[in-house]
Amino acid sequence: MNSPRSVIVFLAILILCHARRAKACNGGYELILHSIDNCAGEGQVVTIDPKSTVSLTEDCKVKSKATARTIGFKKAQMDVTITKNGLPVVKESVDICANLEDAANNKEAAEIITMFGVPDHCPVAASEIRTDESQTYSLEKYKHHLLVAQGRSIIDVLVKHDKGESCFKIDLEN
């Protein structure tokens, strides 16, 4: 997960994980989000509003209505573990700041970063990021990768910042 392409795929997974229940993308995929939790407690550095939504359209486009808040940070190291049907399938560690800077130089990653208002470099200032459904991003070219996600998946994300931690736990079924 140390390349700009892996940042794109990870962002796409997170986007899809917000879809509450959607049968879309040419009618072939149904996503059910059982839960998404901010799990690092009261002082979490980055939080996602639990009322945020992301939907997958029939033509494989993603649109989002979401709010994320951060108290700001200079450094961020992310550990991601994906367990599928009870078996661990991915365990990665990523320097988020280094990946953001690499992704800003990649056209596809830059498009996602811009669409969702994600900062493209560190340090990240205290801010609130809001998206609305007026912008879309096509997942058509990633559609064939969705088959790999079939089944029940638990995605655990722990981010250690210079100011504390962020933690997200996502329970998803496809």
mmCIF file of C-alpha atoms in Angstrom:
data_model
loop_
_atom_site.group_PDB
_atom_site.id
_atom_site.type_symbol
_atom_site.label_atom_id
_atom_site.label_comp_id
_atom_site.label_asym_id
_atom_site.label_seq_id
_atom_site.Cartn_x
_atom_site.Cartn_y
_atom_site.Cartn_z
ATOM 1 C CA MET A 1 0.000 0.000 0.000
ATOM 2 C CA ASN A 2 2.960 2.297 -0.424
ATOM 3 C CA SER A 3 2.140 3.586 -3.938
ATOM 4 C CA PRO A 4 -0.277 6.307 -5.113
ATOM 5 C CA ARG A 5 -2.375 3.541 -6.750
ATOM 6 C CA SER A 6 -2.772 1.818 -3.388
ATOM 7 C CA VAL A 7 -3.949 5.106 -1.873
ATOM 8 C CA ILE A 8 -6.611 5.260 -4.611
ATOM 9 C CA VAL A 9 -7.739 1.693 -3.920
ATOM 10 C CA PHE A 10 -7.807 2.308 -0.148
ATOM 11 C CA LEU A 11 -9.853 5.505 -0.609
ATOM 12 C CA ALA A 12 -12.209 3.618 -2.922
ATOM 13 C CA ILE A 13 -12.675 0.906 -0.266
ATOM 14 C CA LEU A 14 -13.434 3.524 2.371
ATOM 15 C CA ILE A 15 -15.892 5.220 0.024
ATOM 16 C CA LEU A 16 -17.666 1.941 -0.661
ATOM 17 C CA CYS A 17 -17.744 1.124 3.028
ATOM 18 C CA HIS A 18 -19.996 4.123 3.677
ATOM 19 C CA ALA A 19 -22.719 2.829 1.342
ATOM 20 C CA ARG A 20 -25.545 1.852 3.703
ATOM 21 C CA ARG A 21 -27.204 -0.552 1.291
ATOM 22 C CA ALA A 22 -26.822 -0.168 -2.409
ATOM 23 C CA LYS A 23 -27.529 -2.499 -5.295
ATOM 24 C CA ALA A 24 -25.811 -0.685 -8.068
ATOM 25 C CA CYS A 25 -22.840 -0.572 -10.419
ATOM 26 C CA ASN A 26 -24.607 -2.257 -13.330
ATOM 27 C CA GLY A 27 -26.917 -4.071 -10.906
ATOM 28 C CA GLY A 28 -24.195 -6.457 -9.846
ATOM 29 C CA TYR A 29 -23.142 -5.375 -6.366
ATOM 30 C CA GLU A 30 -25.023 -5.032 -3.136
ATOM 31 C CA LEU A 31 -23.172 -3.424 -0.263
ATOM 32 C CA ILE A 32 -24.408 -3.502 3.302
ATOM 33 C CA LEU A 33 -22.645 -1.427 5.912
ATOM 34 C CA HIS A 34 -23.354 -2.952 9.292
ATOM 35 C CA SER A 35 -21.388 -0.292 11.174
ATOM 36 C CA ILE A 36 -18.669 2.323 11.072
ATOM 37 C CA ASP A 37 -17.273 3.494 14.371
ATOM 38 C CA ASN A 38 -14.887 6.225 15.455
ATOM 39 C CA CYS A 39 -13.145 4.120 18.098
ATOM 40 C CA ALA A 40 -10.223 6.130 19.529
ATOM 41 C CA GLY A 41 -12.290 7.872 22.178
ATOM 42 C CA GLU A 42 -12.906 11.480 23.117
ATOM 43 C CA GLY A 43 -9.636 12.955 21.801
ATOM 44 C CA GLN A 44 -9.693 11.291 18.374
ATOM 45 C CA VAL A 45 -7.622 13.359 15.904
ATOM 46 C CA VAL A 46 -9.870 12.684 12.881
ATOM 47 C CA THR A 47 -13.580 11.867 13.190
ATOM 48 C CA ILE A 48 -16.200 11.010 10.592
ATOM 49 C CA ASP A 49 -19.792 12.084 11.185
ATOM 50 C CA PRO A 50 -21.781 8.834 11.584
ATOM 51 C CA LYS A 51 -24.615 10.406 9.552
ATOM 52 C CA SER A 52 -22.345 10.694 6.514
ATOM 53 C CA THR A 53 -23.452 8.823 3.409
ATOM 54 C CA VAL A 54 -21.875 7.664 0.198
ATOM 55 C CA SER A 55 -23.827 6.032 -2.573
ATOM 56 C CA LEU A 56 -22.881 3.911 -5.549
ATOM 57 C CA THR A 57 -24.942 4.697 -8.647
ATOM 58 C CA GLU A 58 -26.140 2.281 -11.308
ATOM 59 C CA ASP A 59 -23.342 3.463 -13.621
ATOM 60 C CA CYS A 60 -20.596 2.803 -11.013
ATOM 61 C CA LYS A 61 -20.149 6.365 -9.814
ATOM 62 C CA VAL A 62 -19.650 7.360 -6.211
ATOM 63 C CA LYS A 63 -21.278 10.405 -4.702
ATOM 64 C CA SER A 64 -20.870 11.502 -1.118
ATOM 65 C CA LYS A 65 -22.509 13.618 1.534
ATOM 66 C CA ALA A 66 -20.085 13.517 4.430
ATOM 67 C CA THR A 67 -18.411 15.514 7.160
ATOM 68 C CA ALA A 68 -15.002 14.763 8.634
ATOM 69 C CA ARG A 69 -13.227 16.822 11.261
ATOM 70 C CA THR A 70 -9.609 16.964 12.346
ATOM 71 C CA ILE A 71 -7.795 18.813 15.083
ATOM 72 C CA GLY A 72 -4.793 18.853 12.723
ATOM 73 C CA PHE A 73 -1.556 16.893 12.671
ATOM 74 C CA LYS A 74 1.978 16.927 11.289
ATOM 75 C CA LYS A 75 2.616 13.180 11.060
ATOM 76 C CA ALA A 76 0.380 10.154 10.565
ATOM 77 C CA GLN A 77 1.171 6.454 10.407
ATOM 78 C CA MET A 78 -1.761 4.226 9.428
ATOM 79 C CA ASP A 79 -2.127 0.528 10.194
ATOM 80 C CA VAL A 80 -4.886 -1.231 8.257
ATOM 81 C CA THR A 81 -6.112 -4.771 8.841
ATOM 82 C CA ILE A 82 -8.810 -6.310 6.659
ATOM 83 C CA THR A 83 -10.411 -9.542 7.796
ATOM 84 C CA LYS A 84 -12.695 -11.261 5.297
ATOM 85 C CA ASN A 85 -15.102 -13.981 6.381
ATOM 86 C CA GLY A 86 -13.068 -14.283 9.593
ATOM 87 C CA LEU A 87 -9.675 -14.687 7.886
ATOM 88 C CA PRO A 88 -7.026 -11.923 7.780
ATOM 89 C CA VAL A 89 -6.367 -10.926 4.148
ATOM 90 C CA VAL A 90 -4.518 -7.605 4.393
ATOM 91 C CA LYS A 91 -2.286 -6.086 7.000
ATOM 92 C CA GLU A 92 -0.492 -2.907 5.910
ATOM 93 C CA SER A 93 1.319 -0.001 7.486
ATOM 94 C CA VAL A 94 1.413 3.311 5.603
ATOM 95 C CA ASP A 95 3.021 6.699 6.186
ATOM 96 C CA ILE A 96 -0.003 8.830 5.288
ATOM 97 C CA CYS A 97 1.922 12.087 4.816
ATOM 98 C CA ALA A 98 4.408 10.531 2.385
ATOM 99 C CA ASN A 99 1.569 8.849 0.487
ATOM 100 C CA LEU A 100 -0.452 12.093 0.274
ATOM 101 C CA GLU A 101 2.451 13.901 -1.327
ATOM 102 C CA ASP A 102 3.016 11.036 -3.800
ATOM 103 C CA ALA A 103 -0.713 10.861 -4.540
ATOM 104 C CA ALA A 104 -0.871 14.598 -5.290
ATOM 105 C CA ASN A 105 1.444 13.901 -8.252
ATOM 106 C CA ASN A 106 -0.809 11.112 -9.554
ATOM 107 C CA LYS A 107 -3.749 12.268 -11.720
ATOM 108 C CA GLU A 108 -6.232 9.634 -10.476
ATOM 109 C CA ALA A 109 -5.337 10.065 -6.820
ATOM 110 C CA ALA A 110 -5.370 13.861 -7.131
ATOM 111 C CA GLU A 111 -8.901 13.676 -8.567
ATOM 112 C CA ILE A 112 -10.157 11.702 -5.542
ATOM 113 C CA ILE A 113 -8.292 13.928 -3.098
ATOM 114 C CA THR A 114 -9.820 17.023 -4.698
ATOM 115 C CA MET A 115 -13.327 15.528 -4.889
ATOM 116 C CA PHE A 116 -13.399 14.637 -1.212
ATOM 117 C CA GLY A 117 -11.487 17.703 -0.010
ATOM 118 C CA VAL A 118 -8.684 15.619 1.500
ATOM 119 C CA PRO A 119 -5.522 17.638 2.140
ATOM 120 C CA ASP A 120 -2.734 16.715 -0.264
ATOM 121 C CA HIS A 121 0.155 17.281 2.131
ATOM 122 C CA CYS A 122 1.171 17.447 5.766
ATOM 123 C CA PRO A 123 0.964 19.258 8.078
ATOM 124 C CA VAL A 124 -2.828 19.140 8.024
ATOM 125 C CA ALA A 125 -4.493 22.116 9.694
ATOM 126 C CA ALA A 126 -7.470 21.810 12.025
ATOM 127 C CA SER A 127 -10.445 21.733 9.692
ATOM 128 C CA GLU A 128 -13.834 20.387 8.761
ATOM 129 C CA ILE A 129 -14.250 18.748 5.379
ATOM 130 C CA ARG A 130 -17.728 18.563 3.865
ATOM 131 C CA THR A 131 -18.742 16.903 0.647
ATOM 132 C CA ASP A 132 -22.029 17.031 -1.182
ATOM 133 C CA GLU A 133 -23.526 14.800 -3.834
ATOM 134 C CA SER A 134 -22.849 17.212 -6.697
ATOM 135 C CA GLN A 135 -19.472 15.626 -7.440
ATOM 136 C CA THR A 136 -19.044 12.044 -8.614
ATOM 137 C CA TYR A 137 -16.130 9.716 -9.155
ATOM 138 C CA SER A 138 -16.343 6.756 -11.531
ATOM 139 C CA LEU A 139 -15.347 3.350 -10.173
ATOM 140 C CA GLU A 140 -16.020 1.655 -13.514
ATOM 141 C CA LYS A 141 -12.353 0.714 -13.959
ATOM 142 C CA TYR A 142 -12.280 -0.821 -10.440
ATOM 143 C CA LYS A 143 -15.572 -2.705 -10.833
ATOM 144 C CA HIS A 144 -13.858 -6.037 -11.405
ATOM 145 C CA HIS A 145 -11.978 -5.701 -8.102
ATOM 146 C CA LEU A 146 -15.269 -5.594 -6.196
ATOM 147 C CA LEU A 147 -15.633 -9.344 -6.641
ATOM 148 C CA VAL A 148 -12.648 -9.784 -4.335
ATOM 149 C CA ALA A 149 -14.587 -7.992 -1.600
ATOM 150 C CA GLN A 150 -17.464 -10.493 -1.714
ATOM 151 C CA GLY A 151 -18.421 -11.745 1.740
ATOM 152 C CA ARG A 152 -18.240 -10.169 5.179
ATOM 153 C CA SER A 153 -15.261 -7.892 5.836
ATOM 154 C CA ILE A 154 -14.048 -6.085 8.929
ATOM 155 C CA ILE A 155 -11.711 -3.178 8.219
ATOM 156 C CA ASP A 156 -9.730 -1.904 11.189
ATOM 157 C CA VAL A 157 -7.851 1.365 10.688
ATOM 158 C CA LEU A 158 -5.600 2.785 13.385
ATOM 159 C CA VAL A 159 -3.799 6.050 12.691
ATOM 160 C CA LYS A 160 -1.112 7.275 15.054
ATOM 161 C CA HIS A 161 -0.668 11.022 14.742
ATOM 162 C CA ASP A 162 1.776 13.331 16.480
ATOM 163 C CA LYS A 163 -1.264 14.623 18.451
ATOM 164 C CA GLY A 164 -2.909 11.311 19.314
ATOM 165 C CA GLU A 165 -4.814 8.577 17.490
ATOM 166 C CA SER A 166 -7.694 8.022 15.115
ATOM 167 C CA CYS A 167 -9.430 4.686 14.842
ATOM 168 C CA PHE A 168 -12.160 3.472 12.499
ATOM 169 C CA LYS A 169 -13.815 0.058 12.502
ATOM 170 C CA ILE A 170 -15.932 -0.799 9.486
ATOM 171 C CA ASP A 171 -18.143 -3.884 9.231
ATOM 172 C CA LEU A 172 -19.120 -4.423 5.590
ATOM 173 C CA GLU A 173 -20.866 -7.131 3.601
ATOM 174 C CA ASN A 174 -20.947 -7.538 -0.150
#
